[in-house]
Coordinates of N, CA, C and O in Angstrom, one line a residue:
M1 N -14.3 -18.3 -5.7 CA -13.8 -17.2 -4.9 C -12.7 -17.8 -4.0 O -12.8 -18.9 -3.5
S2 N -11.7 -17.0 -3.7 CA -10.6 -17.4 -2.9 C -10.8 -17.0 -1.4 O -11.7 -16.2 -1.1
E3 N -10.0 -17.6 -0.6 CA -10.0 -17.3 0.8 C -9.6 -15.8 1.0 O -8.9 -15.3 0.2
R4 N -10.1 -15.3 2.1 CA -9.7 -13.9 2.4 C -8.2 -13.9 2.8 O -7.7 -14.8 3.4
A5 N -7.5 -12.8 2.4 CA -6.1 -12.7 2.8 C -6.0 -12.2 4.2 O -6.7 -11.3 4.6
A6 N -5.1 -12.8 4.9 CA -4.8 -12.3 6.3 C -3.6 -11.5 6.3 O -2.6 -11.7 5.6
P7 N -3.6 -10.4 7.2 CA -2.4 -9.6 7.3 C -1.3 -10.4 8.0 O -1.6 -11.3 8.9
F8 N -0.1 -10.1 7.7 CA 1.0 -10.8 8.4 C 1.5 -10.2 9.7 O 2.1 -10.8 10.5
Y9 N 1.2 -8.9 9.8 CA 1.6 -8.2 11.1 C 0.7 -7.0 11.3 O 0.0 -6.5 10.4
C10 N 0.7 -6.5 12.6 CA -0.1 -5.4 13.0 C 0.5 -4.1 12.4 O 1.7 -3.9 12.5
P11 N -0.4 -3.3 11.8 CA 0.2 -2.0 11.2 C 0.6 -1.0 12.3 O 1.2 0.0 12.0
Y12 N 0.2 -1.2 13.5 CA 0.6 -0.3 14.6 C 1.8 -0.7 15.3 O 2.7 0.2 15.6
C13 N 1.9 -2.0 15.7 CA 3.1 -2.4 16.5 C 4.0 -3.3 15.8 O 5.1 -3.6 16.3
G14 N 3.6 -3.9 14.7 CA 4.4 -4.9 14.0 C 4.3 -6.3 14.5 O 5.0 -7.2 13.9
D15 N 3.6 -6.6 15.5 CA 3.5 -7.9 16.1 C 2.7 -8.8 15.1 O 1.9 -8.4 14.3
E16 N 2.9 -10.1 15.3 CA 2.2 -11.1 14.4 C 1.1 -11.8 15.1 O 0.5 -12.8 14.5
D17 N 0.7 -11.5 16.3 CA -0.3 -12.2 17.0 C -1.7 -11.6 16.7 O -2.3 -10.8 17.5
L18 N -2.2 -11.9 15.5 CA -3.4 -11.3 15.0 C -4.5 -12.3 15.0 O -4.3 -13.5 14.7
R19 N -5.8 -11.9 15.2 CA -6.9 -12.8 15.2 C -8.1 -12.0 14.5 O -8.2 -10.8 14.6
P20 N -9.0 -12.7 13.8 CA -10.1 -12.1 13.2 C -10.9 -11.4 14.4 O -11.1 -11.9 15.5
H21 N -11.5 -10.2 14.1 CA -12.3 -9.4 15.0 C -13.7 -9.7 14.8 O -14.2 -10.0 13.7
E22 N -14.5 -9.7 15.9 CA -15.9 -10.0 15.8 C -16.7 -9.0 14.9 O -17.9 -9.4 14.5
T23 N -16.2 -7.9 14.6 CA -16.9 -6.9 13.8 C -17.3 -7.4 12.4 O -18.4 -7.1 11.9
G24 N -16.5 -8.3 11.8 CA -16.8 -8.9 10.5 C -15.7 -8.9 9.6 O -14.5 -8.9 9.9
H25 N -16.1 -9.0 8.3 CA -15.1 -9.2 7.2 C -14.0 -8.1 7.2 O -14.4 -6.9 7.2
G26 N -12.8 -8.5 7.2 CA -11.7 -7.6 7.1 C -11.3 -7.0 8.4 O -10.3 -6.1 8.4
A27 N -11.9 -7.3 9.5 CA -11.5 -6.7 10.8 C -10.6 -7.7 11.5 O -10.9 -8.9 11.6
W28 N -9.6 -7.1 12.1 CA -8.6 -7.9 12.8 C -8.3 -7.2 14.2 O -8.4 -6.0 14.3
E29 N -7.8 -8.0 15.1 CA -7.4 -7.5 16.4 C -6.0 -8.0 16.7 O -5.6 -9.1 16.4
C30 N -5.2 -7.2 17.3 CA -3.8 -7.5 17.7 C -3.8 -7.7 19.2 O -4.2 -6.9 20.0
A31 N -3.4 -8.9 19.6 CA -3.3 -9.3 21.0 C -2.2 -8.6 21.7 O -2.2 -8.4 22.9
S32 N -1.2 -8.1 21.0 CA 0.0 -7.5 21.6 C -0.3 -6.0 22.0 O 0.0 -5.7 23.1
C33 N -0.9 -5.2 21.1 CA -1.1 -3.8 21.4 C -2.6 -3.5 21.7 O -2.9 -2.4 22.0
N34 N -3.4 -4.5 21.6 CA -4.8 -4.4 22.0 C -5.6 -3.4 21.1 O -6.5 -2.7 21.5
R35 N -5.2 -3.4 19.8 CA -5.9 -2.5 18.8 C -6.7 -3.4 17.9 O -6.3 -4.5 17.6
A36 N -7.7 -2.8 17.3 CA -8.5 -3.5 16.3 C -8.4 -2.6 15.0 O -8.4 -1.4 15.1
F37 N -8.3 -3.2 13.9 CA -8.3 -2.5 12.6 C -9.0 -3.2 11.6 O -9.3 -4.4 11.7
Q38 N -9.3 -2.6 10.4 CA -10.0 -3.2 9.3 C -9.2 -2.9 8.0 O -8.7 -1.8 7.8
L39 N -9.2 -4.0 7.2 CA -8.5 -3.9 5.9 C -9.6 -3.9 4.9 O -10.6 -4.6 5.0
K40 N -9.4 -3.1 3.8 CA -10.4 -3.1 2.7 C -9.7 -2.9 1.4 O -8.9 -2.0 1.2
F41 N -10.0 -3.8 0.5 CA -9.5 -3.7 -0.9 C -10.3 -2.6 -1.6 O -11.5 -2.7 -1.7
L42 N -9.6 -1.6 -2.2 CA -10.3 -0.6 -2.8 C -10.5 -0.8 -4.3 O -11.4 -0.3 -4.9
G43 N -9.6 -1.6 -4.9 CA -9.7 -1.9 -6.4 C -8.4 -1.7 -7.1 O -7.4 -1.3 -6.5
L44 N -8.4 -2.0 -8.3 CA -7.1 -1.9 -9.1 C -7.0 -0.5 -9.7 O -8.1 0.1 -10.1
L45 N -5.8 0.0 -9.8 CA -5.6 1.3 -10.4 C -5.8 1.2 -12.0 O -5.3 0.2 -12.6
S46 N -6.4 2.1 -12.6 CA -6.7 2.0 -14.0 C -5.4 2.2 -14.8 O -5.2 1.6 -15.9
R47 N -4.4 3.0 -14.3 CA -3.2 3.2 -15.0 C -2.2 2.0 -14.9 O -1.3 1.9 -15.6
G48 N -2.3 1.2 -13.8 CA -1.4 0.1 -13.6 C -0.1 0.6 -13.1 O 0.1 1.7 -12.9
L49 N 0.8 -0.4 -12.9 CA 2.2 0.0 -12.5 C 3.0 0.4 -13.6 O 3.1 -0.2 -14.6
Q50 N 3.6 1.6 -13.5 CA 4.5 2.2 -14.5 C 5.9 2.0 -14.1 O 6.2 2.0 -13.0
H51 N 6.8 2.0 -15.1 CA 8.2 1.8 -14.8 C 8.7 3.0 -14.0 O 9.6 2.8 -13.1
N52 N 8.2 4.2 -14.2 CA 8.7 5.4 -13.5 C 8.3 5.3 -12.0 O 8.9 5.9 -11.2
D53 N 7.2 4.7 -11.7 CA 6.7 4.5 -10.3 C 7.8 3.8 -9.5 O 8.0 4.2 -8.3
V54 N 8.4 2.8 -10.0 CA 9.4 2.0 -9.3 C 10.6 2.8 -9.0 O 11.2 2.8 -8.0
E55 N 11.0 3.6 -10.0 CA 12.2 4.5 -9.9 C 12.0 5.6 -8.9 O 12.9 5.9 -8.1
R56 N 10.8 6.1 -8.8 CA 10.5 7.2 -7.8 C 10.3 6.7 -6.4 O 10.1 7.4 -5.5
G57 N 10.1 5.4 -6.3 CA 9.8 4.8 -5.0 C 8.3 4.8 -4.7 O 7.8 4.6 -3.6
G58 N 7.5 4.9 -5.7 CA 6.0 4.8 -5.6 C 5.5 3.4 -5.4 O 6.2 2.5 -5.6
I59 N 4.3 3.3 -4.9 CA 3.6 2.1 -4.6 C 4.4 1.2 -3.8 O 4.7 1.1 -2.8

């Protein structure tokens, strides 16, 4: 099993000063805007990436 992936920036303010949050797996806190958020991997899409998705600006 691999290490957990860390976000590169806060989804709210864009700052990079993130730390793991005490809530648990996937939870992060931003020292800049004082927000906590959680990331969760939902799974792979069954249809996969289609050539038309890229042209329409999808994903």
